[in-house]
């Protein structure tokens, strides 16, 4: 093992804090979700709340390890942490006293948290935002927007290729023939600004923090592939109690396949632009398009082994080729 692949003492401390917060909350809330599901409650709120854990871990790690000379966007960081804490409390409240009120309140918290976060972020000095890679305009905007558009095109290609393989292509084409779907897709551009905090919650953890850590230790390709496996397994509580309780094993396999292949493209987009907001926007498009096409409900799906093979084939064709681009050439990466 080469010395330049070793993490520094500060990096190791940050990594330990990130893992403890992110996976500690995932396990703890996963237990509550399992209890709530077996009590017959709606557990959909757990999914959005879990998306907040990675960035919460990173932000706490940065705050705890930052030296006095390091200027941080504290107002933005504190707003995020408060939003995450409120989401956790509201989600846990639904276990103790089940009611649709909790889920509605959580959505309000995400909207208010997103709006206040934008205000806190945009009123920070540029150099403070740059220090934590939080400024969109610090990067090539044209390239960033083109990569977001590229993902949308690839998403559609993936969708129709899956339809060809599983025989649902006519049904998918029928959905896109409905004006209401296109109207909802246009509204996504607006919805991003009032719900971005959820998707930032994942991407600031996975792409901004953990990806360069793993790439420094395991190389550009090895790091991004390992990240995909970790990211996929992190979804295990959701697979067991929400996405597919009856066929959770196939669900987690699909999650790992999806996270490895999506992670390759997300990492490619991040490496190509250096702009964390690109994978945040891409993640937003992926999740919201899936929700639109599923009628808003991603829970209680039933998978077969054939579904796993189809996902594997499609994701390999559409996204895995990006692993062989210049972004992933070389052995190590610097921490962003």
Coordinates of C-alpha atoms in Angstrom, one line a residue:
X1 CA 0.0 0.0 0.0
X2 CA 1.4 3.4 -1.0
X3 CA 1.7 6.1 1.5
X4 CA -0.2 8.6 -0.7
X5 CA -3.2 6.3 -0.4
X6 CA -3.3 6.6 3.4
X7 CA -6.0 8.8 4.9
X8 CA -4.7 11.5 7.2
X9 CA -5.6 11.6 10.9
X10 CA -8.2 14.3 10.3
X11 CA -9.7 12.3 7.4
X12 CA -9.9 9.2 9.5
X13 CA -11.7 11.0 12.3
X14 CA -14.1 12.6 9.8
X15 CA -14.8 9.2 8.3
X16 CA -15.5 7.6 11.7
X17 CA -17.9 10.4 12.6
X18 CA -19.6 10.1 9.2
X19 CA -20.0 6.3 9.5
X20 CA -21.3 6.5 13.1
X21 CA -23.9 9.1 12.4
X22 CA -25.0 7.9 8.9
X23 CA -25.2 4.2 9.7
X24 CA -26.1 4.6 13.3
X25 CA -29.2 6.5 12.4
X26 CA -30.0 4.1 9.6
X27 CA -29.9 1.1 11.9
X28 CA -31.8 2.9 14.8
X29 CA -34.5 4.3 12.5
X30 CA -34.6 1.0 10.5
X31 CA -35.6 -0.8 13.7
X32 CA -38.4 1.8 14.3
X33 CA -39.5 1.4 10.7
X34 CA -39.7 -2.4 11.0
X35 CA -41.8 -2.1 14.2
X36 CA -44.0 0.5 12.5
X37 CA -44.5 -1.6 9.4
X38 CA -45.4 -4.7 11.4
X39 CA -47.9 -2.5 13.4
X40 CA -49.6 -1.8 10.1
X41 CA -48.5 1.8 9.8
X42 CA -47.5 3.8 6.7
X43 CA -43.7 4.0 6.7
X44 CA -43.1 6.0 3.6
X45 CA -41.9 9.0 5.7
X46 CA -38.8 7.0 6.7
X47 CA -37.4 7.0 3.1
X48 CA -37.1 10.8 2.8
X49 CA -35.8 11.1 6.4
X50 CA -33.1 8.5 5.7
X51 CA -31.8 10.5 2.8
X52 CA -30.8 13.2 5.3
X53 CA -28.4 11.0 7.3
X54 CA -25.3 11.1 5.0
X55 CA -25.0 14.8 4.8
X56 CA -25.8 15.1 8.5
X57 CA -22.8 12.9 9.2
X58 CA -20.5 14.9 6.9
X59 CA -21.6 18.2 8.3
X60 CA -21.0 17.1 11.9
X61 CA -17.7 15.6 10.9
X62 CA -16.6 18.9 9.3
X63 CA -17.8 21.1 12.2
X64 CA -16.1 18.8 14.8
X65 CA -12.7 18.6 13.0
X66 CA -12.5 22.1 11.5
X67 CA -9.7 24.3 12.9
X68 CA -10.3 27.8 14.0
X69 CA -8.9 29.1 10.7
X70 CA -11.5 27.2 8.7
X71 CA -14.5 29.3 7.8
X72 CA -17.6 27.3 7.4
X73 CA -21.1 28.1 6.1
X74 CA -22.5 27.6 9.6
X75 CA -25.9 29.1 9.0
X76 CA -26.5 26.7 6.1
X77 CA -25.1 23.7 8.1
X78 CA -27.2 24.5 11.2
X79 CA -30.3 24.9 9.1
X80 CA -29.7 21.5 7.5
X81 CA -29.1 19.8 10.8
X82 CA -32.2 21.3 12.4
X83 CA -34.3 20.2 9.4
X84 CA -32.8 16.7 9.7
X85 CA -33.5 16.5 13.4
X86 CA -37.1 17.7 13.0
X87 CA -37.7 15.1 10.2
X88 CA -36.3 12.3 12.5
X89 CA -38.6 13.4 15.4
X90 CA -41.7 13.6 13.2
X91 CA -40.9 10.2 11.6
X92 CA -40.4 8.6 15.0
X93 CA -43.6 10.3 16.2
X94 CA -45.6 8.3 13.7
X95 CA -44.4 5.1 15.3
X96 CA -45.6 6.2 18.8
X97 CA -48.9 7.8 17.7
X98 CA -49.7 6.8 14.0
X99 CA -51.3 9.6 12.0
X100 CA -51.1 11.1 8.5
X101 CA -50.4 14.4 10.3
X102 CA -46.8 13.4 10.9
X103 CA -46.1 12.8 7.2
X104 CA -47.7 16.0 6.2
X105 CA -45.8 17.9 8.9
X106 CA -42.5 16.3 7.6
X107 CA -43.2 17.5 4.1
X108 CA -43.8 21.0 5.4
X109 CA -40.5 20.8 7.3
X110 CA -38.6 19.8 4.1
X111 CA -40.1 22.7 2.1
X112 CA -39.4 25.3 4.8
X113 CA -36.0 23.8 5.5
X114 CA -35.1 23.9 1.7
X115 CA -36.2 27.6 1.4
X116 CA -34.3 28.7 4.5
X117 CA -31.3 26.7 3.4
X118 CA -31.2 28.5 0.1
X119 CA -31.4 31.9 1.9
X120 CA -28.6 30.9 4.3
X121 CA -26.4 29.5 1.6
X122 CA -26.8 32.3 -0.9
X123 CA -26.1 34.9 1.8
X124 CA -22.8 33.3 2.7
X125 CA -19.6 34.7 1.2
X126 CA -18.4 33.1 -2.0
X127 CA -15.1 31.9 -0.6
X128 CA -17.0 30.2 2.3
X129 CA -19.3 28.4 -0.1
X130 CA -16.3 27.4 -2.3
X131 CA -14.5 26.0 0.7
X132 CA -17.2 23.3 1.1
X133 CA -17.9 23.0 -2.6
X134 CA -21.4 24.5 -2.3
X135 CA -21.4 27.2 -5.1
X136 CA -22.9 26.2 -8.4
X137 CA -21.5 29.2 -10.2
X138 CA -18.0 28.3 -9.3
X139 CA -18.1 25.6 -12.1
X140 CA -18.7 25.4 -15.8
X141 CA -22.5 25.9 -15.9
X142 CA -22.9 24.9 -19.5
X143 CA -21.2 21.6 -18.9
X144 CA -23.1 21.0 -15.6
X145 CA -26.5 21.6 -17.3
X146 CA -25.6 19.4 -20.3
X147 CA -24.7 16.5 -17.9
X148 CA -28.0 16.9 -16.2
X149 CA -29.8 16.8 -19.6
X150 CA -27.7 13.7 -20.5
X151 CA -28.9 11.9 -17.5
X152 CA -32.5 12.6 -18.3
X153 CA -32.0 11.2 -21.8
X154 CA -30.2 8.1 -20.4
X155 CA -33.0 7.7 -17.9
X156 CA -35.6 7.6 -20.7
X157 CA -33.4 5.2 -22.7
X158 CA -33.1 2.9 -19.6
X159 CA -36.8 3.1 -19.1
X160 CA -37.8 2.1 -22.6
X161 CA -35.1 -0.6 -22.8
X162 CA -36.5 -2.1 -19.6
X163 CA -39.9 -2.0 -21.2
X164 CA -38.7 -3.9 -24.2
X165 CA -37.2 -6.6 -22.0
X166 CA -40.1 -7.0 -19.7
X167 CA -42.9 -6.4 -22.2
X168 CA -44.2 -3.1 -20.7
X169 CA -43.0 -0.8 -23.4
X170 CA -46.6 -0.1 -24.7
X171 CA -47.7 0.8 -21.1
X172 CA -44.7 3.1 -20.7
X173 CA -45.4 4.8 -24.1
X174 CA -49.0 5.3 -23.0
X175 CA -47.9 7.1 -19.9
X176 CA -45.7 9.5 -21.9
X177 CA -48.7 10.1 -24.2
X178 CA -50.6 11.7 -21.3
X179 CA -50.2 15.5 -21.1
X180 CA -50.5 15.4 -17.3
X181 CA -47.2 13.5 -17.1
X182 CA -45.4 16.2 -19.1
X183 CA -47.0 18.9 -16.9
X184 CA -45.8 17.2 -13.8
X185 CA -42.3 16.8 -15.3
X186 CA -42.2 20.6 -15.9
X187 CA -43.3 21.2 -12.3
X188 CA -40.2 19.2 -11.2
X189 CA -38.1 22.2 -12.0
X190 CA -40.0 24.2 -9.5
X191 CA -40.2 21.4 -6.9
X192 CA -36.4 21.0 -6.9
X193 CA -35.9 24.3 -5.2
X194 CA -38.4 23.6 -2.4
X195 CA -37.3 20.0 -1.8
X196 CA -33.6 20.0 -2.7
X197 CA -32.5 19.5 0.9
X198 CA -33.5 15.8 0.8
X199 CA -31.3 15.0 -2.3
X200 CA -28.5 17.2 -1.1
X201 CA -28.7 15.0 2.0
X202 CA -27.5 12.0 0.1
X203 CA -25.2 13.5 -2.4
X204 CA -23.1 15.6 0.0
X205 CA -22.5 12.4 1.9
X206 CA -21.9 9.9 -0.9
X207 CA -20.3 12.0 -3.7
X208 CA -18.7 15.0 -2.0
X209 CA -17.4 13.1 1.1
X210 CA -17.2 9.3 0.8
X211 CA -16.4 8.9 -2.9
X212 CA -13.1 10.8 -2.8
X213 CA -12.2 9.1 0.5
X214 CA -12.7 5.6 -1.0
X215 CA -11.0 6.7 -4.3
X216 CA -8.0 7.9 -2.4
X217 CA -7.7 4.5 -0.7
X218 CA -8.8 2.1 -3.4
X219 CA -8.3 4.0 -6.7
X220 CA -10.7 5.8 -9.0
X221 CA -12.6 2.8 -10.3
X222 CA -12.3 0.6 -7.2
X223 CA -13.5 3.5 -4.9
X224 CA -16.6 4.3 -7.0
X225 CA -17.6 0.7 -7.2
X226 CA -17.1 0.1 -3.5
X227 CA -19.1 3.2 -2.8
X228 CA -22.0 1.8 -5.0
X229 CA -22.1 -1.4 -2.9
X230 CA -22.1 0.5 0.4
X231 CA -24.8 2.9 -0.9
X232 CA -26.9 0.0 -2.1
X233 CA -26.6 -2.0 1.2
X234 CA -27.5 1.2 3.1
X235 CA -31.0 0.8 1.6
X236 CA -31.5 -2.5 3.4
X237 CA -34.0 -1.3 6.0
X238 CA -36.1 0.4 3.3
X239 CA -36.1 -2.8 1.2
X240 CA -37.2 -4.9 4.2
X241 CA -39.9 -2.6 5.5
X242 CA -41.0 -0.4 2.7
X243 CA -39.9 -1.0 -0.9
X244 CA -40.6 -4.7 -1.0
X245 CA -41.2 -6.5 2.3
X246 CA -42.3 -9.7 0.6
X247 CA -39.3 -9.9 -1.7
X248 CA -36.8 -7.8 0.1
X249 CA -33.8 -10.0 -1.0
X250 CA -34.4 -9.2 -4.7
X251 CA -35.1 -5.6 -3.7
X252 CA -31.7 -5.2 -2.1
X253 CA -30.0 -6.9 -5.0
X254 CA -31.7 -4.4 -7.3
X255 CA -30.6 -1.6 -5.0
X256 CA -27.0 -2.7 -5.1
X257 CA -27.0 -3.1 -8.9
X258 CA -28.7 0.3 -9.3
X259 CA -26.5 2.1 -6.8
X260 CA -23.3 0.7 -8.3
X261 CA -24.3 1.7 -11.9
X262 CA -25.9 5.0 -11.0
X263 CA -22.9 5.7 -8.8
X264 CA -20.6 5.3 -11.8
X265 CA -22.6 7.9 -13.7
X266 CA -23.1 10.2 -10.7
X267 CA -19.4 10.0 -10.0
X268 CA -18.6 10.6 -13.6
X269 CA -20.8 13.8 -13.6
X270 CA -19.2 15.0 -10.4
X271 CA -15.7 14.2 -11.6
X272 CA -16.4 15.9 -14.9
X273 CA -17.7 19.1 -13.4
X274 CA -16.5 19.2 -9.8
X275 CA -20.0 20.5 -9.1
X276 CA -21.9 18.7 -6.3
X277 CA -25.1 20.3 -7.4
X278 CA -25.0 18.2 -10.6
X279 CA -25.4 14.8 -8.8
X280 CA -27.9 16.5 -6.5
X281 CA -30.1 17.5 -9.5
X282 CA -29.6 14.1 -11.2
X283 CA -30.6 12.2 -8.0
X284 CA -33.7 14.5 -7.8
X285 CA -34.7 13.7 -11.4
X286 CA -34.2 9.9 -10.9
X287 CA -36.3 9.6 -7.8
X288 CA -39.0 12.0 -8.8
X289 CA -39.4 10.5 -12.3
X290 CA -39.7 7.0 -10.7
X291 CA -42.3 8.3 -8.3
X292 CA -44.3 10.0 -11.2
X293 CA -44.2 6.8 -13.3
X294 CA -45.2 4.7 -10.3
X295 CA -48.1 7.0 -9.4
X296 CA -46.4 8.3 -6.4
X297 CA -46.1 5.1 -4.4
X298 CA -42.8 3.2 -4.4
X299 CA -43.7 0.9 -1.6
X300 CA -44.8 -2.8 -1.4
X301 CA -43.5 -3.8 -4.7
X302 CA -43.0 -7.4 -5.6
X303 CA -39.8 -8.5 -7.5
X304 CA -38.9 -11.7 -9.3
X305 CA -35.4 -13.0 -10.2
X306 CA -36.2 -12.0 -13.8
X307 CA -36.6 -8.4 -12.6
X308 CA -33.1 -8.5 -11.1
X309 CA -31.6 -9.8 -14.4
X310 CA -33.4 -7.1 -16.4
X311 CA -32.1 -4.4 -14.1
X312 CA -28.6 -5.8 -14.3
X313 CA -28.6 -6.0 -18.1
X314 CA -30.1 -2.5 -18.6
X315 CA -27.9 -0.7 -16.0
X316 CA -24.8 -2.4 -17.5
X317 CA -25.7 -1.2 -20.9
X318 CA -26.8 2.4 -20.1
X319 CA -24.6 3.5 -17.2
X320 CA -21.6 1.2 -16.6
X321 CA -19.7 2.2 -19.8
X322 CA -19.0 5.5 -18.1
X323 CA -16.6 3.6 -15.8
X324 CA -14.2 3.5 -18.8
X325 CA -14.1 7.2 -19.4
X326 CA -11.1 9.5 -18.7
X327 CA -12.7 10.5 -15.4
X328 CA -11.9 7.1 -14.0
X329 CA -8.4 6.7 -15.4
X330 CA -5.6 6.6 -12.9
X331 CA -5.3 5.2 -9.4
X332 CA -6.0 7.8 -6.8
X333 CA -8.0 10.9 -6.3
X334 CA -7.5 13.9 -4.0
X335 CA -10.1 14.6 -1.4
X336 CA -12.5 17.3 -2.7

